[in-house]
Amino acid sequence: MNSKKTTEDRYRAPALDKGLDILELLSRQPYGLTRGEIVKAMGRGPSEIYRMLERLVARDYVSRSIEGDRYALTMKLFVLGSQHPPLRRLAARALPLMDMFARETHQSVHLVAPERGYAIVVAQASSPANWEFRLRPGAQLDLLTTGSGQTLLAFQSPDRRNETLAIWGSTAQVQHLAELEPALENVRTNGHRIGDSLQLVGVRDISVPVFAPSGDALAVLTCPYFERLDDAQAADVKTALTHLKSVAGKLSIS
């Protein structure tokens, strides 16, 4: 008898297996599935799938559509992963590239990742010049009112966007997002965002997405650009954008 199979059978946990099967199935479905489609794909009884789905929804691993007939993964697994070594590895991989960007452009740069309806600064590199603007790692940013946040929103899939809206649960934020849609479409078309800071006068944010294999923005690199009058070595906006896109390309996962 196959020893591996014997060991697997000995430690079976049917309920856990069903839950993991559902998560793995939904991970391959960008637009989610109805309960009937999940039942058919898994070849299990409707009642046992319903109970498992309800527990996954209650624990926020799976979201139910507003209409109530479709299920999709939430960002919870990503958030759990972001609290674990993979995000630290992304930050560790990014930091040398960000330091090089800062040295070449004489501008600072930070890396943000989405988390539960916000953006979190996970890494930062300082300009070697005397003056800079920097955000501390761990800072929590609003998605609607920051260049980094708007860039994350621009490159979210519809499912991820719906999850974000569900987390917010605010009519005012939903309305604000709807008003931003033309600007977000412009970001998607350009592949980046360049615009005045929404918090500080005199700062232009240059934001570029770092892509996950799904095509969603895994993270965003933002350079809070200062135009320098006292530093001939400081890069102009176009050069800073080129360098930032190079860093983002090296960090994106195909």
mmCIF file of C-alpha atoms in Angstrom:
data_model
loop_
_atom_site.group_PDB
_atom_site.id
_atom_site.type_symbol
_atom_site.label_atom_id
_atom_site.label_comp_id
_atom_site.label_asym_id
_atom_site.label_seq_id
_atom_site.Cartn_x
_atom_site.Cartn_y
_atom_site.Cartn_z
ATOM 1 C CA MET A 1 0.000 0.000 0.000
ATOM 2 C CA ASN A 2 1.183 3.478 -0.806
ATOM 3 C CA SER A 3 2.563 4.870 2.471
ATOM 4 C CA LYS A 4 1.864 8.477 1.449
ATOM 5 C CA LYS A 5 -1.805 7.684 0.752
ATOM 6 C CA THR A 6 -2.083 5.822 4.049
ATOM 7 C CA THR A 7 -0.742 8.854 5.921
ATOM 8 C CA GLU A 8 -3.095 11.209 4.048
ATOM 9 C CA ASP A 9 -6.110 9.000 4.838
ATOM 10 C CA ARG A 10 -5.129 8.735 8.501
ATOM 11 C CA TYR A 11 -5.110 12.502 8.985
ATOM 12 C CA ARG A 12 -8.101 13.434 6.847
ATOM 13 C CA ALA A 13 -10.202 16.418 7.958
ATOM 14 C CA PRO A 14 -13.202 16.429 5.587
ATOM 15 C CA ALA A 15 -14.611 19.795 6.688
ATOM 16 C CA LEU A 16 -11.232 21.485 6.319
ATOM 17 C CA ASP A 17 -10.734 19.839 2.933
ATOM 18 C CA LYS A 18 -14.094 21.185 1.726
ATOM 19 C CA GLY A 19 -13.234 24.686 2.846
ATOM 20 C CA LEU A 20 -9.839 24.589 1.167
ATOM 21 C CA ASP A 21 -11.372 23.112 -2.001
ATOM 22 C CA ILE A 22 -13.814 26.052 -2.162
ATOM 23 C CA LEU A 23 -11.036 28.608 -1.646
ATOM 24 C CA GLU A 24 -8.868 26.993 -4.330
ATOM 25 C CA LEU A 25 -11.814 26.831 -6.740
ATOM 26 C CA LEU A 26 -12.723 30.499 -6.230
ATOM 27 C CA SER A 27 -9.089 31.577 -6.570
ATOM 28 C CA ARG A 28 -9.288 30.595 -10.256
ATOM 29 C CA GLN A 29 -12.527 32.500 -10.903
ATOM 30 C CA PRO A 30 -12.016 36.255 -11.436
ATOM 31 C CA TYR A 31 -15.772 36.949 -11.370
ATOM 32 C CA GLY A 32 -16.755 34.470 -8.680
ATOM 33 C CA LEU A 33 -19.274 31.613 -8.916
ATOM 34 C CA THR A 34 -22.864 31.000 -7.935
ATOM 35 C CA ARG A 35 -23.597 28.419 -5.265
ATOM 36 C CA GLY A 36 -24.968 26.089 -7.936
ATOM 37 C CA GLU A 37 -21.768 26.409 -9.979
ATOM 38 C CA ILE A 38 -19.672 25.640 -6.910
ATOM 39 C CA VAL A 39 -21.804 22.571 -6.102
ATOM 40 C CA LYS A 40 -21.465 21.313 -9.684
ATOM 41 C CA ALA A 41 -17.708 21.924 -9.855
ATOM 42 C CA MET A 42 -17.059 20.156 -6.541
ATOM 43 C CA GLY A 43 -19.517 17.305 -7.011
ATOM 44 C CA ARG A 44 -20.867 17.639 -3.473
ATOM 45 C CA GLY A 45 -24.292 18.062 -1.937
ATOM 46 C CA PRO A 46 -25.882 21.539 -1.931
ATOM 47 C CA SER A 47 -26.477 21.570 1.826
ATOM 48 C CA GLU A 48 -22.874 20.837 2.805
ATOM 49 C CA ILE A 49 -21.571 23.436 0.349
ATOM 50 C CA TYR A 50 -24.077 25.992 1.655
ATOM 51 C CA ARG A 51 -22.963 25.475 5.263
ATOM 52 C CA MET A 52 -19.297 25.753 4.348
ATOM 53 C CA LEU A 53 -19.871 28.881 2.238
ATOM 54 C CA GLU A 54 -21.761 30.538 5.080
ATOM 55 C CA ARG A 55 -18.866 29.875 7.463
ATOM 56 C CA LEU A 56 -16.341 31.227 4.948
ATOM 57 C CA VAL A 57 -18.492 34.350 4.477
ATOM 58 C CA ALA A 58 -18.839 34.765 8.248
ATOM 59 C CA ARG A 59 -15.052 34.536 8.654
ATOM 60 C CA ASP A 60 -14.541 37.013 5.750
ATOM 61 C CA TYR A 61 -12.602 34.643 3.491
ATOM 62 C CA VAL A 62 -15.406 34.731 0.910
ATOM 63 C CA SER A 63 -17.781 37.564 0.023
ATOM 64 C CA ARG A 64 -21.344 37.264 -1.199
ATOM 65 C CA SER A 65 -22.449 39.610 -3.993
ATOM 66 C CA ILE A 66 -24.992 42.323 -3.249
ATOM 67 C CA GLU A 67 -27.572 40.293 -5.181
ATOM 68 C CA GLY A 68 -26.712 37.334 -2.962
ATOM 69 C CA ASP A 69 -26.146 34.785 -5.731
ATOM 70 C CA ARG A 70 -22.380 34.921 -6.359
ATOM 71 C CA TYR A 71 -19.392 34.174 -4.166
ATOM 72 C CA ALA A 72 -15.820 35.406 -4.571
ATOM 73 C CA LEU A 73 -12.636 35.473 -2.536
ATOM 74 C CA THR A 74 -12.051 38.489 -0.316
ATOM 75 C CA MET A 75 -8.633 40.024 0.316
ATOM 76 C CA LYS A 76 -8.321 38.273 3.683
ATOM 77 C CA LEU A 77 -5.930 35.612 2.410
ATOM 78 C CA PHE A 78 -3.825 38.346 0.848
ATOM 79 C CA VAL A 79 -3.876 40.311 4.103
ATOM 80 C CA LEU A 80 -2.808 37.232 6.052
ATOM 81 C CA GLY A 81 -0.021 36.733 3.547
ATOM 82 C CA SER A 82 0.955 40.394 3.816
ATOM 83 C CA GLN A 83 1.464 39.893 7.553
ATOM 84 C CA HIS A 84 3.750 36.963 6.818
ATOM 85 C CA PRO A 85 7.184 36.717 5.192
ATOM 86 C CA PRO A 86 6.042 37.149 1.522
ATOM 87 C CA LEU A 87 5.334 40.867 2.003
ATOM 88 C CA ARG A 88 8.536 41.252 3.978
ATOM 89 C CA ARG A 89 10.311 39.542 1.087
ATOM 90 C CA LEU A 90 8.704 42.005 -1.344
ATOM 91 C CA ALA A 91 9.868 44.895 0.838
ATOM 92 C CA ALA A 92 13.338 43.375 1.176
ATOM 93 C CA ARG A 93 13.554 42.919 -2.599
ATOM 94 C CA ALA A 94 12.216 46.414 -3.217
ATOM 95 C CA LEU A 95 14.455 48.339 -0.842
ATOM 96 C CA PRO A 96 17.746 48.057 -2.807
ATOM 97 C CA LEU A 97 15.933 49.113 -5.983
ATOM 98 C CA MET A 98 14.200 51.966 -4.147
ATOM 99 C CA ASP A 99 17.522 53.106 -2.656
ATOM 100 C CA MET A 100 19.026 53.155 -6.160
ATOM 101 C CA PHE A 101 16.045 55.179 -7.423
ATOM 102 C CA ALA A 102 16.528 57.691 -4.594
ATOM 103 C CA ARG A 103 20.241 58.047 -5.325
ATOM 104 C CA GLU A 104 19.736 58.449 -9.079
ATOM 105 C CA THR A 105 16.846 60.914 -8.922
ATOM 106 C CA HIS A 106 17.517 62.706 -5.598
ATOM 107 C CA GLN A 107 13.863 62.033 -4.716
ATOM 108 C CA SER A 108 12.368 59.860 -1.990
ATOM 109 C CA VAL A 109 10.036 56.934 -2.716
ATOM 110 C CA HIS A 110 7.690 54.662 -0.778
ATOM 111 C CA LEU A 111 5.964 51.342 -1.445
ATOM 112 C CA VAL A 112 2.363 50.790 -0.372
ATOM 113 C CA ALA A 113 0.149 47.697 -0.351
ATOM 114 C CA PRO A 114 -3.640 47.388 0.064
ATOM 115 C CA GLU A 115 -5.049 46.225 3.381
ATOM 116 C CA ARG A 116 -8.702 46.146 4.480
ATOM 117 C CA GLY A 117 -9.864 49.201 2.578
ATOM 118 C CA TYR A 118 -6.710 51.242 3.116
ATOM 119 C CA ALA A 119 -3.149 51.413 1.798
ATOM 120 C CA ILE A 120 -0.237 50.665 4.114
ATOM 121 C CA VAL A 121 3.318 51.955 3.625
ATOM 122 C CA VAL A 122 5.532 48.854 3.707
ATOM 123 C CA ALA A 123 8.893 50.325 2.657
ATOM 124 C CA GLN A 124 10.514 53.732 2.179
ATOM 125 C CA ALA A 125 13.787 55.043 0.722
ATOM 126 C CA SER A 126 15.199 58.507 1.374
ATOM 127 C CA SER A 127 16.776 60.970 -1.022
ATOM 128 C CA PRO A 128 20.454 61.755 -0.393
ATOM 129 C CA ALA A 129 19.638 65.465 -0.771
ATOM 130 C CA ASN A 130 19.127 67.819 2.160
ATOM 131 C CA TRP A 131 15.393 68.157 1.570
ATOM 132 C CA GLU A 132 12.813 65.422 1.187
ATOM 133 C CA PHE A 133 9.293 64.353 1.998
ATOM 134 C CA ARG A 134 8.906 60.855 3.407
ATOM 135 C CA LEU A 135 6.225 58.615 4.843
ATOM 136 C CA ARG A 136 7.059 56.293 7.703
ATOM 137 C CA PRO A 137 6.630 52.529 7.166
ATOM 138 C CA GLY A 138 3.355 51.426 8.708
ATOM 139 C CA ALA A 139 1.532 54.668 7.857
ATOM 140 C CA GLN A 140 -2.097 54.082 6.852
ATOM 141 C CA LEU A 141 -3.285 55.951 3.750
ATOM 142 C CA ASP A 142 -6.777 56.626 2.466
ATOM 143 C CA LEU A 143 -7.442 55.052 -0.930
ATOM 144 C CA LEU A 144 -9.639 57.882 -2.203
ATOM 145 C CA THR A 145 -7.534 60.887 -1.220
ATOM 146 C CA THR A 146 -3.940 59.841 -1.954
ATOM 147 C CA GLY A 147 -2.061 59.281 -5.204
ATOM 148 C CA SER A 148 -0.984 55.818 -4.047
ATOM 149 C CA GLY A 149 -4.533 54.885 -3.056
ATOM 150 C CA GLN A 150 -6.077 56.066 -6.303
ATOM 151 C CA THR A 151 -3.493 54.105 -8.277
ATOM 152 C CA LEU A 152 -4.342 50.959 -6.312
ATOM 153 C CA LEU A 153 -8.041 51.531 -7.010
ATOM 154 C CA ALA A 154 -7.380 52.123 -10.714
ATOM 155 C CA PHE A 155 -5.775 48.703 -11.078
ATOM 156 C CA GLN A 156 -8.197 46.684 -8.964
ATOM 157 C CA SER A 157 -10.314 44.058 -10.679
ATOM 158 C CA PRO A 158 -14.119 44.487 -10.363
ATOM 159 C CA ASP A 159 -14.183 41.779 -7.675
ATOM 160 C CA ARG A 160 -11.474 43.486 -5.644
ATOM 161 C CA ARG A 161 -13.261 46.818 -6.115
ATOM 162 C CA ASN A 162 -16.497 45.290 -4.790
ATOM 163 C CA GLU A 163 -14.642 43.897 -1.774
ATOM 164 C CA THR A 164 -13.252 47.335 -1.036
ATOM 165 C CA LEU A 165 -16.725 48.869 -1.295
ATOM 166 C CA ALA A 166 -18.111 46.203 1.031
ATOM 167 C CA ILE A 167 -15.391 46.939 3.581
ATOM 168 C CA TRP A 168 -16.110 50.666 3.430
ATOM 169 C CA GLY A 169 -19.876 50.256 3.705
ATOM 170 C CA SER A 170 -20.253 54.025 3.296
ATOM 171 C CA THR A 171 -22.546 55.735 0.807
ATOM 172 C CA ALA A 172 -20.326 58.823 0.809
ATOM 173 C CA GLN A 173 -17.234 56.783 -0.094
ATOM 174 C CA VAL A 174 -19.124 54.907 -2.810
ATOM 175 C CA GLN A 175 -20.224 58.254 -4.278
ATOM 176 C CA HIS A 176 -16.675 59.617 -4.062
ATOM 177 C CA LEU A 177 -15.354 56.563 -5.898
ATOM 178 C CA ALA A 178 -17.967 56.975 -8.643
ATOM 179 C CA GLU A 179 -16.906 60.614 -9.077
ATOM 180 C CA LEU A 180 -13.264 59.524 -9.338
ATOM 181 C CA GLU A 181 -13.892 56.980 -12.089
ATOM 182 C CA PRO A 182 -12.888 59.276 -15.010
ATOM 183 C CA ALA A 183 -9.601 60.041 -13.244
ATOM 184 C CA LEU A 184 -9.029 56.338 -12.492
ATOM 185 C CA GLU A 185 -9.682 55.464 -16.143
ATOM 186 C CA ASN A 186 -7.049 58.006 -17.100
ATOM 187 C CA VAL A 187 -4.587 56.343 -14.709
ATOM 188 C CA ARG A 188 -5.342 52.938 -16.250
ATOM 189 C CA THR A 189 -4.862 54.320 -19.761
ATOM 190 C CA ASN A 190 -1.526 55.949 -18.904
ATOM 191 C CA GLY A 191 -0.283 53.072 -16.758
ATOM 192 C CA HIS A 192 0.651 55.513 -13.969
ATOM 193 C CA ARG A 193 -0.541 58.576 -12.094
ATOM 194 C CA ILE A 194 1.160 61.974 -11.981
ATOM 195 C CA GLY A 195 -0.689 64.695 -10.120
ATOM 196 C CA ASP A 196 -0.535 67.282 -7.388
ATOM 197 C CA SER A 197 -0.449 65.841 -3.903
ATOM 198 C CA LEU A 198 -3.886 65.741 -2.317
ATOM 199 C CA GLN A 199 -2.353 66.537 1.086
ATOM 200 C CA LEU A 200 0.540 68.961 0.515
ATOM 201 C CA VAL A 201 0.980 72.068 -1.630
ATOM 202 C CA GLY A 202 4.020 72.006 -3.907
ATOM 203 C CA VAL A 203 4.392 68.210 -4.096
ATOM 204 C CA ARG A 204 3.589 66.145 -7.204
ATOM 205 C CA ASP A 205 2.932 62.462 -6.658
ATOM 206 C CA ILE A 206 4.295 60.024 -9.244
ATOM 207 C CA SER A 207 2.667 56.630 -8.688
ATOM 208 C CA VAL A 208 3.277 53.386 -10.590
ATOM 209 C CA PRO A 209 1.615 49.980 -9.961
ATOM 210 C CA VAL A 210 3.455 46.772 -9.109
ATOM 211 C CA PHE A 211 1.449 43.933 -10.648
ATOM 212 C CA ALA A 212 0.464 40.525 -9.316
ATOM 213 C CA PRO A 213 0.006 37.595 -11.756
ATOM 214 C CA SER A 214 -3.763 38.289 -11.745
ATOM 215 C CA GLY A 215 -3.166 41.734 -13.259
ATOM 216 C CA ASP A 216 -4.288 43.482 -10.072
ATOM 217 C CA ALA A 217 -1.979 45.980 -8.410
ATOM 218 C CA LEU A 218 -0.077 44.041 -5.762
ATOM 219 C CA ALA A 219 1.446 47.309 -4.539
ATOM 220 C CA VAL A 220 2.212 50.851 -5.694
ATOM 221 C CA LEU A 221 5.464 52.809 -5.769
ATOM 222 C CA THR A 222 5.048 56.533 -5.177
ATOM 223 C CA CYS A 223 7.611 59.304 -5.482
ATOM 224 C CA PRO A 224 6.484 62.528 -3.738
ATOM 225 C CA TYR A 225 8.277 64.704 -6.257
ATOM 226 C CA PHE A 226 9.834 68.060 -5.280
ATOM 227 C CA GLU A 227 11.079 70.418 -7.951
ATOM 228 C CA ARG A 228 14.570 71.394 -6.758
ATOM 229 C CA LEU A 229 16.118 74.819 -7.401
ATOM 230 C CA ASP A 230 19.301 74.067 -5.462
ATOM 231 C CA ASP A 231 20.212 70.657 -6.893
ATOM 232 C CA ALA A 232 21.299 70.346 -10.514
ATOM 233 C CA GLN A 233 21.474 66.548 -10.151
ATOM 234 C CA ALA A 234 17.802 66.142 -9.269
ATOM 235 C CA ALA A 235 15.843 64.309 -11.977
ATOM 236 C CA ASP A 236 12.968 65.953 -13.796
ATOM 237 C CA VAL A 237 9.494 64.409 -13.639
ATOM 238 C CA LYS A 238 9.859 62.465 -16.890
ATOM 239 C CA THR A 239 13.179 60.929 -15.812
ATOM 240 C CA ALA A 240 11.828 60.096 -12.349
ATOM 241 C CA LEU A 241 8.824 58.365 -13.951
ATOM 242 C CA THR A 242 11.090 56.300 -16.220
ATOM 243 C CA HIS A 243 13.208 55.153 -13.258
ATOM 244 C CA LEU A 244 10.119 54.399 -11.152
ATOM 245 C CA LYS A 245 8.557 52.286 -13.912
ATOM 246 C CA SER A 246 11.811 50.350 -14.189
ATOM 247 C CA VAL A 247 11.691 49.527 -10.465
ATOM 248 C CA ALA A 248 7.993 48.558 -10.671
ATOM 249 C CA GLY A 249 8.702 46.284 -13.644
ATOM 250 C CA LYS A 250 11.401 44.437 -11.714
ATOM 251 C CA LEU A 251 9.077 43.941 -8.747
ATOM 252 C CA SER A 252 5.984 42.869 -10.705
ATOM 253 C CA ILE A 253 5.197 39.151 -10.764
ATOM 254 C CA SER A 254 4.306 37.669 -14.143
#
